[in-house]
Coordinates of C-alpha atoms and ligand atoms in Angstrom, one line a residue:
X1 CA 40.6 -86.3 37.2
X2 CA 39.9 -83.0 39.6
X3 CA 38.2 -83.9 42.7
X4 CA 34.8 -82.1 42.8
X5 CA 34.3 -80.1 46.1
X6 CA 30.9 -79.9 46.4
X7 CA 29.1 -76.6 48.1
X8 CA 25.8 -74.7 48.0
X9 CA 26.1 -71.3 46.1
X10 CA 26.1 -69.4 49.9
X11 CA 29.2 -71.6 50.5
X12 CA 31.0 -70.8 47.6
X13 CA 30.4 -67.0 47.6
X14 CA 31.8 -67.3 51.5
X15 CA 34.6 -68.9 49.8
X16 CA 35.5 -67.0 46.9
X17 CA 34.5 -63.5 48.3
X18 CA 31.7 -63.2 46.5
X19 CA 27.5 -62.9 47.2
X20 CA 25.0 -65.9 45.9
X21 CA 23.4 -63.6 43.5
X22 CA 26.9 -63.8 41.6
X23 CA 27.6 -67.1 41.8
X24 CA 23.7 -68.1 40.2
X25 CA 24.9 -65.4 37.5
X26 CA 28.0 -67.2 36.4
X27 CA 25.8 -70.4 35.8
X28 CA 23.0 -68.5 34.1
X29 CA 25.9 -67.4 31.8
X30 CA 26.9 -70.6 31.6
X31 CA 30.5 -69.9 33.2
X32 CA 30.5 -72.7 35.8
X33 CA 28.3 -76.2 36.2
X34 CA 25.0 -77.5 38.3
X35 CA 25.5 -80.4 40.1
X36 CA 23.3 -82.7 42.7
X37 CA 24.5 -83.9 46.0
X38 CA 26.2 -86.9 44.0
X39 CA 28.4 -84.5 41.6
X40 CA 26.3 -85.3 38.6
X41 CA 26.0 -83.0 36.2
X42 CA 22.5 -82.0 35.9
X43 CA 20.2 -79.5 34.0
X44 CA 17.4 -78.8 36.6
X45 CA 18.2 -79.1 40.5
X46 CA 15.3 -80.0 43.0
X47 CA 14.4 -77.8 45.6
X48 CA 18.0 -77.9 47.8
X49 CA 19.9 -79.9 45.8
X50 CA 21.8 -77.7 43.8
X51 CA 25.5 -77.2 44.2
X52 CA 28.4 -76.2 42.1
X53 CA 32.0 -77.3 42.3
X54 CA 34.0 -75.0 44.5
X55 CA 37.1 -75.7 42.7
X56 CA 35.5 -74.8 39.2
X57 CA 34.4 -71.8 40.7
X58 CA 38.4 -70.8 42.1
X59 CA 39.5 -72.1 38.6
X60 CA 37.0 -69.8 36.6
X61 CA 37.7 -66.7 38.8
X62 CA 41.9 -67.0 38.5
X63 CA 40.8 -66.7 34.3
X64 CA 39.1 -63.6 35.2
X65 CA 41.7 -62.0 37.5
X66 CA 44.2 -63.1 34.8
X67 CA 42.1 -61.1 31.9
X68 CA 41.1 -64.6 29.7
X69 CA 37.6 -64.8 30.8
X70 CA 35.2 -62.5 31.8
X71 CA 32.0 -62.4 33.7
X72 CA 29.7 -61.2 31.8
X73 CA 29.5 -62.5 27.5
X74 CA 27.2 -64.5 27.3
X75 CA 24.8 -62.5 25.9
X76 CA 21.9 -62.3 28.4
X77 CA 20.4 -58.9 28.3
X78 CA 21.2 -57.4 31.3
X79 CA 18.1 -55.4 31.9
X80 CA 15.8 -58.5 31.9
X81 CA 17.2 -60.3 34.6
X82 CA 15.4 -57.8 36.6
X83 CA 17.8 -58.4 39.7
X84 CA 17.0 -55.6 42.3
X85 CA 13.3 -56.6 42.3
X86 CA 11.5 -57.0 45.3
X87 CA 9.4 -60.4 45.8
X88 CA 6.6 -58.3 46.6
X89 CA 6.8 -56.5 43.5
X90 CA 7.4 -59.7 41.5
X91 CA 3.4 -60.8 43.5
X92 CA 2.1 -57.6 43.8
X93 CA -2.0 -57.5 43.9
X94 CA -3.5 -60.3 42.0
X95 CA -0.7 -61.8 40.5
X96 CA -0.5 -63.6 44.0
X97 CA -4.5 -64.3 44.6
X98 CA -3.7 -68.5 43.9
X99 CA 0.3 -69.8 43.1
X100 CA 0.4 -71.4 39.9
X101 CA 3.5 -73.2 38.8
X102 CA 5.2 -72.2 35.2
X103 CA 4.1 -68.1 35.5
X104 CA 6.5 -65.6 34.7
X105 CA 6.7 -62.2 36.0
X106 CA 4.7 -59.1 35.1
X107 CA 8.0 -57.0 34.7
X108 CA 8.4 -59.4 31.8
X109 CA 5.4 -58.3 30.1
X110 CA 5.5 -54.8 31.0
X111 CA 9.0 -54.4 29.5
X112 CA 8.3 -55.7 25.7
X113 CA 4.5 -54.1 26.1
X114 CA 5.8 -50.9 27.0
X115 CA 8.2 -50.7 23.9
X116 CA 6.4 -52.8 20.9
X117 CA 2.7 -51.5 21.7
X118 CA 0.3 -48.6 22.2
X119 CA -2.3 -47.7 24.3
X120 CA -5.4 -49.4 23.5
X121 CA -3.4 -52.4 20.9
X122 CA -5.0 -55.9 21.5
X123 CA -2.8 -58.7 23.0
X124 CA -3.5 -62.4 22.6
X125 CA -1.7 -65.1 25.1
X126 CA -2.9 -68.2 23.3
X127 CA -1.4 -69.8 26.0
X128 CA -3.0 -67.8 29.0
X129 CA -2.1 -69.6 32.0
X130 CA -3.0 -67.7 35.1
X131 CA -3.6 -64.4 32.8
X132 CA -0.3 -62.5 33.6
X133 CA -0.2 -60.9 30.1
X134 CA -4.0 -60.1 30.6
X135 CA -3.6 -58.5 33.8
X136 CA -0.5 -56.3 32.7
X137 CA -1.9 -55.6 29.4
X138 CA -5.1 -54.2 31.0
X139 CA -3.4 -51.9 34.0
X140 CA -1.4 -50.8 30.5
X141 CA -4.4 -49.4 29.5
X142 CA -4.5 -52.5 26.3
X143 CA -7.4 -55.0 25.5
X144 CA -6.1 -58.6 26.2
X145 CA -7.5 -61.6 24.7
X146 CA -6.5 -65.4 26.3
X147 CA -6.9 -68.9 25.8
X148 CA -6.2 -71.5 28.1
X149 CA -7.6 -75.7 27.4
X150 CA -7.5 -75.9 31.3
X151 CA -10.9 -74.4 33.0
X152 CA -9.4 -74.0 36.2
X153 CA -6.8 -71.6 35.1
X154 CA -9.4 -69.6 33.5
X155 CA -11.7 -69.6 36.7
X156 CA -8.7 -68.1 38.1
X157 CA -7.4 -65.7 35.3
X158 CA -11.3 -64.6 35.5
X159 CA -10.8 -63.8 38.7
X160 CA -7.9 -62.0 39.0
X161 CA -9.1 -59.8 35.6
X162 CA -12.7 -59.3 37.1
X163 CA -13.3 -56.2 38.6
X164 CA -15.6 -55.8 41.8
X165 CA -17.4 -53.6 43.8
X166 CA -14.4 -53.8 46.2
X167 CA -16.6 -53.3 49.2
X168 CA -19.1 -55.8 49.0
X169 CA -16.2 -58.4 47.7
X170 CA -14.7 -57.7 51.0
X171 CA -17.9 -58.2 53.0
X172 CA -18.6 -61.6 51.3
X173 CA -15.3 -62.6 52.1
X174 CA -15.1 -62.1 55.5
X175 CA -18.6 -63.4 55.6
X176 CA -18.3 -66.7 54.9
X177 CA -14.5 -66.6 56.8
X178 CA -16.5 -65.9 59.7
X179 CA -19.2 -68.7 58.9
X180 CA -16.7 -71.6 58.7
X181 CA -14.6 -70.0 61.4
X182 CA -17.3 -70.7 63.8
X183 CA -17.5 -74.2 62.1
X184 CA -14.7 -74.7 63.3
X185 CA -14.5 -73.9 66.8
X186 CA -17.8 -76.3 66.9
X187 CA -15.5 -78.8 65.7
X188 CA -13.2 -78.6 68.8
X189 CA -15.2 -77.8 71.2
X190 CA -19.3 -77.2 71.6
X191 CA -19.7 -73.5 72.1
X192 CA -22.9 -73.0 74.3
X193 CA -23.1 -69.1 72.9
X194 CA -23.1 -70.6 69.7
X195 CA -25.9 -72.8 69.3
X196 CA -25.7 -73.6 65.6
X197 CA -26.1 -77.3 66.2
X198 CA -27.8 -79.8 68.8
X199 CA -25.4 -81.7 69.8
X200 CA -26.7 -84.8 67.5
X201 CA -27.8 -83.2 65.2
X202 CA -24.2 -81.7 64.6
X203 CA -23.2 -85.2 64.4
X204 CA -25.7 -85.8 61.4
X205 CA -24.8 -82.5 59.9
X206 CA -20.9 -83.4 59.4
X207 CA -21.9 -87.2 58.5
X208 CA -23.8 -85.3 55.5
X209 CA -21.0 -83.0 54.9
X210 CA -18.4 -86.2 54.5
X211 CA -20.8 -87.6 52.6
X212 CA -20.4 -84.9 50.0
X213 CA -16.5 -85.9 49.7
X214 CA -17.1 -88.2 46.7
X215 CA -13.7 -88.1 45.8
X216 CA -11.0 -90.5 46.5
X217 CA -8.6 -87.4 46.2
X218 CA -10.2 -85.2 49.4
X219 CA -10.7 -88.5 51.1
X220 CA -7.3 -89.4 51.4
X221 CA -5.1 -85.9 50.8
X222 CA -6.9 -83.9 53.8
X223 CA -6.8 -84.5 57.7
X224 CA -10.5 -84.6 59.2
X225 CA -11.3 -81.7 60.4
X226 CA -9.5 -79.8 57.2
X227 CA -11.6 -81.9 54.9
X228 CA -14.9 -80.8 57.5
X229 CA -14.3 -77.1 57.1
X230 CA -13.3 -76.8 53.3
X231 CA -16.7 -79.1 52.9
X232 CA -18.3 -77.0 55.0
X233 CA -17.0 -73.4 53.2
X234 CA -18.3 -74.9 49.7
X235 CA -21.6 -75.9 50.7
X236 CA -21.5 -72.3 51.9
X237 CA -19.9 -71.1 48.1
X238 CA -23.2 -73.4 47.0
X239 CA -25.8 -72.7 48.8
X240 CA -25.1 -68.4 50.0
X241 CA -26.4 -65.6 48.9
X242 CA -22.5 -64.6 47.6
X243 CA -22.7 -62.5 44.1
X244 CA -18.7 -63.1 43.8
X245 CA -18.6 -66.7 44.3
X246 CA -15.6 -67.7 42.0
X247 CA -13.8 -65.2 44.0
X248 CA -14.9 -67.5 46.8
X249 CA -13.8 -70.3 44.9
X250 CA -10.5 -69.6 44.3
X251 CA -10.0 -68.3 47.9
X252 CA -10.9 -71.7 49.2
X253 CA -8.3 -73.7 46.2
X254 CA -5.5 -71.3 47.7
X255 CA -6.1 -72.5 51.2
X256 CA -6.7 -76.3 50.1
X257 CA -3.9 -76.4 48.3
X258 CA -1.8 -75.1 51.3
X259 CA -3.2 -77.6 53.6
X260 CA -2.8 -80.9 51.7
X261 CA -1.3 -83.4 53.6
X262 CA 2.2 -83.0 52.0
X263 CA 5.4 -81.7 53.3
X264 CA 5.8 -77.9 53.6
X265 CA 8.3 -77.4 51.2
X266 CA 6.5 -79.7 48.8
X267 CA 3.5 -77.2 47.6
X268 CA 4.3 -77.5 44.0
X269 CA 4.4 -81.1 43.1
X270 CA 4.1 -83.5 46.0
X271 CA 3.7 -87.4 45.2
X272 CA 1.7 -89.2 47.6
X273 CA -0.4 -87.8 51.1
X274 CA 1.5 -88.2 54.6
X275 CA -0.1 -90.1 57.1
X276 CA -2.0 -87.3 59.9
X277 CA 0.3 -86.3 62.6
X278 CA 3.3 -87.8 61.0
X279 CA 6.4 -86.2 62.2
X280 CA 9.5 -85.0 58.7
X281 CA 11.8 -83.1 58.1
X282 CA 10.9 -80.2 56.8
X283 CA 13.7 -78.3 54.7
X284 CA 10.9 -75.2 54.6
X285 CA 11.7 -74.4 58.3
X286 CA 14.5 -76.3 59.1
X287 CA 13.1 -78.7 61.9
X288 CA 10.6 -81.0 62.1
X289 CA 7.1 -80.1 61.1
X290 CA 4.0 -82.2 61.1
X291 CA 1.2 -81.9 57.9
X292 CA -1.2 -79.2 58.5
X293 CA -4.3 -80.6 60.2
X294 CA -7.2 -77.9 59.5
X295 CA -8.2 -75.9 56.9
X296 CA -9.2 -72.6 58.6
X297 CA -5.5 -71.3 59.7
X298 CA -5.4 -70.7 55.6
X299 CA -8.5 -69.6 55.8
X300 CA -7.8 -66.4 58.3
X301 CA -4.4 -66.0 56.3
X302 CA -5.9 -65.7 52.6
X303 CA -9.3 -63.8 53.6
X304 CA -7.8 -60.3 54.5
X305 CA -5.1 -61.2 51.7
X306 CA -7.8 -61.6 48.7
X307 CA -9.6 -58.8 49.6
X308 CA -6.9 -56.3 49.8
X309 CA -5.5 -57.3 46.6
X310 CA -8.4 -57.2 44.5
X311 CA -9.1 -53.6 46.3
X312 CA -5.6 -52.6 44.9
X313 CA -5.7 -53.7 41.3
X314 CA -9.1 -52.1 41.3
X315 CA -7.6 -49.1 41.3
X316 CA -4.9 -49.9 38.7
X317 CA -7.2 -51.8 36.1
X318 CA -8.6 -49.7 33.4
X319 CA -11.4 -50.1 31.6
X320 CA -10.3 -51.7 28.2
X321 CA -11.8 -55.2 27.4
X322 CA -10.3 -58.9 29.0
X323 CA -11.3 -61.7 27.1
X324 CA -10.9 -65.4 28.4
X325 CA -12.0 -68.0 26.3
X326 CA -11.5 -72.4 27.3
X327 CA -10.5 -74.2 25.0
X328 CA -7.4 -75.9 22.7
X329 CA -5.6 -73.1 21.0
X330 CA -5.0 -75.2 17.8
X331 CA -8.3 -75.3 16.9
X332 CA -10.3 -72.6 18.4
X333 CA -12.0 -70.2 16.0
X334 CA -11.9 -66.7 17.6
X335 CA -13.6 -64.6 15.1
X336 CA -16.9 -64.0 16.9
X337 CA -15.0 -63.3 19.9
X338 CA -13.1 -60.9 18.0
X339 CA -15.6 -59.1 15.7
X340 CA -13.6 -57.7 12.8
X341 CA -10.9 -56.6 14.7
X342 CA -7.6 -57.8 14.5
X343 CA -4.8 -58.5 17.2
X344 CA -1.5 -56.5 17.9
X345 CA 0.5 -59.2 19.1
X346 CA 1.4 -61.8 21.1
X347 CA 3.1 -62.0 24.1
X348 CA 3.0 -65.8 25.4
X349 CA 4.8 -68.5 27.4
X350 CA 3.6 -72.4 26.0
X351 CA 4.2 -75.7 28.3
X352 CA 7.6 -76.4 27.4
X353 CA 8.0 -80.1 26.3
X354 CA 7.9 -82.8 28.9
X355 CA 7.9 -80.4 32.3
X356 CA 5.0 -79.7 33.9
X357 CA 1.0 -81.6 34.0
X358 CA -1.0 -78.3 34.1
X359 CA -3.8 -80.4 35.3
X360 CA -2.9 -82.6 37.7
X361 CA -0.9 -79.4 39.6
X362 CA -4.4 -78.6 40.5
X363 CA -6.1 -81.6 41.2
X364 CA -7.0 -80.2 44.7
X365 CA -9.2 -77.8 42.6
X366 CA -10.2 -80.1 39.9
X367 CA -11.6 -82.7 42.3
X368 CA -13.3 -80.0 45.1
X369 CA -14.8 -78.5 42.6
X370 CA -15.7 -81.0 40.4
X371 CA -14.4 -79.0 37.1
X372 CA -14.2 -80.6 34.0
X373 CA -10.6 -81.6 32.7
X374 CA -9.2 -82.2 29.3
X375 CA -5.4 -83.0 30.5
X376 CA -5.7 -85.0 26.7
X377 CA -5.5 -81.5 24.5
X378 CA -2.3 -80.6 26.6
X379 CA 1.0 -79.4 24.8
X380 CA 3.8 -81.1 25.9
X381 CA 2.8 -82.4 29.3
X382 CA 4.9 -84.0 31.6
X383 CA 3.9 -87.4 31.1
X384 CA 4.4 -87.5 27.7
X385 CA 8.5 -87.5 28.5
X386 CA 10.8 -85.4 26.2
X387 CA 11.7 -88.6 23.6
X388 CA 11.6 -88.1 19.8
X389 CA 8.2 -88.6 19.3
X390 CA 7.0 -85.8 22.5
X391 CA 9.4 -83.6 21.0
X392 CA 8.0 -83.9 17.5
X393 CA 4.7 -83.8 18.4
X394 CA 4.9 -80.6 20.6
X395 CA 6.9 -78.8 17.8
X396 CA 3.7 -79.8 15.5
X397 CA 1.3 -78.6 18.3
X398 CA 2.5 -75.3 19.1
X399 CA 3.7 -74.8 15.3
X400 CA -0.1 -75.3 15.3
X401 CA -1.6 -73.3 17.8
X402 CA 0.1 -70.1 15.9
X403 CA -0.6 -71.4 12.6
X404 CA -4.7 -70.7 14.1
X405 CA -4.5 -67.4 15.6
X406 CA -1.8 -66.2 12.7
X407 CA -4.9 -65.4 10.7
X408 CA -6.4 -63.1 13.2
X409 CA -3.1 -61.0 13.6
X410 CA -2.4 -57.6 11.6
X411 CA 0.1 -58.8 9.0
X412 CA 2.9 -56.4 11.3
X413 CA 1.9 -58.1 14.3
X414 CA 4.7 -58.7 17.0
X415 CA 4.9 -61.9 18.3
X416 CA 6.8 -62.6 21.2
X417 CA 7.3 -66.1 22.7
X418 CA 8.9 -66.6 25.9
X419 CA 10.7 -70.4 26.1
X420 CA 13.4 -72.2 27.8
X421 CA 14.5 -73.6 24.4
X422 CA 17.4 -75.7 25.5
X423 CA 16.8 -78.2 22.6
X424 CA 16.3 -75.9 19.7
X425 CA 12.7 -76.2 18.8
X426 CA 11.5 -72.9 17.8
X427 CA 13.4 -72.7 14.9
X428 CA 11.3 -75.4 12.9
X429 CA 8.0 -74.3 14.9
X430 CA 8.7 -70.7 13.2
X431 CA 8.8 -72.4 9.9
X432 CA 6.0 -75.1 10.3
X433 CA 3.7 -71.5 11.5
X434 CA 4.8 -70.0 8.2
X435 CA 6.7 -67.6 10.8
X436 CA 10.0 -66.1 10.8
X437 CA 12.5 -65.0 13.9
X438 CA 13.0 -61.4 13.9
X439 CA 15.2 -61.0 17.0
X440 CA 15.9 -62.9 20.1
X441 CA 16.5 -61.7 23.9
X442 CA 18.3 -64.3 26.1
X443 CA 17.2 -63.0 29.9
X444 CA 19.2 -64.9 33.3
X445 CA 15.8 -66.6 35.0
X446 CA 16.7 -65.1 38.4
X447 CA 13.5 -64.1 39.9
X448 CA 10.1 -66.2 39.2
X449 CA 7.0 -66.4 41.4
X450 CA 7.7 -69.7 42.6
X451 CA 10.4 -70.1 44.9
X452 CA 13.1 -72.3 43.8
X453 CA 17.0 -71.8 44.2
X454 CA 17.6 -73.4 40.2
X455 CA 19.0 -70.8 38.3
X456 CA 18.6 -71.2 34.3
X457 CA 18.4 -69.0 31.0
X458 CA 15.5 -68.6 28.2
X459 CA 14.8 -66.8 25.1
X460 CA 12.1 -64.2 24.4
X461 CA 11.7 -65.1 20.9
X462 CA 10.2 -62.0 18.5
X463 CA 9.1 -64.1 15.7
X464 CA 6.6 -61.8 12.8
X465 CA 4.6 -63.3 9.9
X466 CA 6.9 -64.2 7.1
X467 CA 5.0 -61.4 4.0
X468 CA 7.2 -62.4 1.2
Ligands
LIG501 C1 3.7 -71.8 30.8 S1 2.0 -71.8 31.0 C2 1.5 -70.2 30.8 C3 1.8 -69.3 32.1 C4 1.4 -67.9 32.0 N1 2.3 -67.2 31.2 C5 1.2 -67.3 33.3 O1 2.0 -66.3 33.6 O2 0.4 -67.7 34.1 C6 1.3 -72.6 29.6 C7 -0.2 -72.8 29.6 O3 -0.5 -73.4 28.3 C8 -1.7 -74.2 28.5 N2 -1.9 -75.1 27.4 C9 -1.4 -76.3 27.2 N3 -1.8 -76.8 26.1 C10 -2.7 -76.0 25.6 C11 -3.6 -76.0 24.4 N4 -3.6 -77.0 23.5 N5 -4.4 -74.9 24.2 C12 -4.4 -73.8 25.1 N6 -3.6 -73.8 26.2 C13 -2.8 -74.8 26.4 C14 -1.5 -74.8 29.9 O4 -2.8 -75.2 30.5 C15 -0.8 -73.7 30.7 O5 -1.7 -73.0 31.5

């Protein structure tokens, strides 16, 4: 057997001559392997883990210079892999107001809206998410309808589709930045120009704010004085005179989420809190870091942030109609919603089976705010596994979802389904919908709004209704 030289994909382009960027190509075409730090073969690598076989890579590259292999036939479409695009393109305005794991881009959406509809067509994503195809569809001048069964996305697709009297948005926002700012300068030290509290009663005050923390969750995933201020900035959410509180809301979940006690380079999914102060390694920034210990560092960073963002796809959005409805898109009825008129298309990305709780990656939110959950109407969720049984049942699930909206579509509605389909399920969900498969794009999964150095393929799926 070939010993396996294991090296990151920098190491390996060093070593062959190449950059990165190639080297994540000829596994996305499925030229050379992924392994972990053991040599195991594996499908998905954890942040850092990923490396490839140097000697694989030397091996596939002689075939090349020798004319039996090439690089590119593997029939990815070249144009979607959208490599020359900028992060900040990829997060521009509110595509960035609170992360979100599982989005795509909005290139995606803009590329198959741009050539399969018109102006003013009406786009569904039954499976809404953070309302990428809503906001695209809508700065496309299109009227977008979306479900999501998980409230807290649609507090935040609500917010990112809303559109504000930018101004007073931005005064509210720095209003109540300013109001827990000086919170929290009372916290550290008592500021005789700022008499907010006697000195007792201050201590009273934050013993009523704790006492608000009713949550095993905040008690034991936030450092004192972060749990103190975001307390302290909902009461304000609560209790001010704000017209644009969910904006509010969703400022406050981006900073809470960023100042769990977790490690830095943890955001997406971390397991258990750190104790305060504790000292890790932190492969983020490349030294040791301690958790975060306040709440209002986020706070300043996201304010400014929000505000400019909603000020810029202000002047983008156009005035067709968003639509965001809760709810389980297998059985929701969307006539009234819809009033006679019928949907365009579809352009969606489901769970895929077994990878991701869409729920519990917001538990911060779920638990600060005190929103209702129904993790139990979930597709495919990560706790269910990927056995037999989860696979069959999310085939049946999302088979059913478009078997429900299929009678609100024009009968030449396009349909396009984005999915990392690596064990051949949309076949049989295209025939349980009554639905057939029209045409298929494979695109390289180079660039996605969550950082992440695990390169893979999926299929944009064109499936229409099936006349005959
Ligand atoms: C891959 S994500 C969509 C991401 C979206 N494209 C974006 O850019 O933000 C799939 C979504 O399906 C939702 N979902 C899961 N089961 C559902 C159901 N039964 N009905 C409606 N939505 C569901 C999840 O809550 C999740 O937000």
């Amino acid at each position: 057997m070939i010993e396996k030289f294991l090296v990151t994909l920098e190491e390996s382009a060093n070593a062959v001559g190449k950059t990165p960027h190639n080297i994540r190509d000829y596994i996305q075409r499925g030229r050379i392997a992924k392994y972990n730090l053991h040599g195991e073969k594996i499908q998905r690598a954890k942040n850092g883990e990923l490396r490839v076989d140097l000697n694989e890579v030397q091996a596939f590259l002689r075939l090349v210079n020798e004319g039996q292999e090439k690089h590119h036939h593997a029939g990815l479409d070249a144009e979607l892999g959208f490599y020359g695009l900028a992060e900040r393109e990829r997060t521009k305005h509110v595509h960035r107001l609170h992360p979100y794991l599982g989005k795509f881009i909005p290139q995606l959406v803009e590329w198959f809206l741009a050539r399969y509809f018109q102006p003013d067509a009406l786009i569904l994503d039954p499976f809404m998410g953070s309302g990428t195809t809503l906001i695209q569809a809508n700065e496309m001048n299109m009227h977008a309808m979306g479900i999501d069964v998980s409230a807290f996305n649609c507090l935040v697709a609500r917010v990112k589709t809303d559109s504000y009297q930018v101004d007073q948005a931005r005064q509210e926002i720095l209003d109540a930045e300013k109001h827990v700012s000086r919170f929290s300068q009372r916290l550290t030290s008592p500021i005789p120009e700022l008499p907010l509290f006697e000195e007792s009663d201050f201590e009273l005050f934050k013993q009523g704010l704790l006492a608000e923390a009713n949550s095993e969750y905040l008690r034991t995933w936030f450092a004192p004085k972060t749990l103190l201020e975001m307390l302290y900035y909902r009461r304000l959410i609560e209790h001010g005179d704000y017209v644009y509180k969910d904006l509010l809301r969703v400022l406050l979940s981006r900073a809470v989420r960023s100042c769990r006690l977790i490690p830095h380079d943890d955001l997406a999914t971390p397991k258990h809190p750190l104790p305060v102060g504790v000292k890790y390694w932190c492969r983020k920034h490349g030294r040791m870091c301690i958790p975060i210990d306040n709440c209002i560092t986020k706070i300043h960073a996201y304010s400014e942030d929000t505000a400019r963002r909603i000020k810029e796809f202000n002047s983008l959005r156009s005035a067709k109609t968003t639509t965001i409805i809760q709810g389980d898109a297998r059985t929701i009825d969307l006539s009234e919603a819809l009033e006679d008129r019928k949907i365009d298309g579809i352009f969606t990305s489901p769970p895929y089976v077994g990878q991701i709780d869409y729920h519990d990656q917001h538990i911060y939110a779920y638990e600060l705010f005190n929103i209702t959950r129904h993790d139990t109407l979930e597709i495919g969720p990560k706790c269910k596994g990927k056995s037999q049984k989860a696979q069959q049942e999310y085939v049946e699930g999302i088979a059913k979802v478009l078997q429900n909206v299929r009678q609100f579509l024009k009968d030449e509605a396009n349909i396009f389904i984005v999915a990392n389909d690596k064990l051949g399920l949309y076949p049989e969900i295209a025939k349980q919908a009554n639905l057939v498969i029209a045409d298929q794009f494979q695109r390289a999964v180079t660039k996605r709004t969550q950082k992440g150095d695990d390169p893979y393929q999926e299929t944009i799926f064109l499936l229409k209704k099936d006349n005959h």
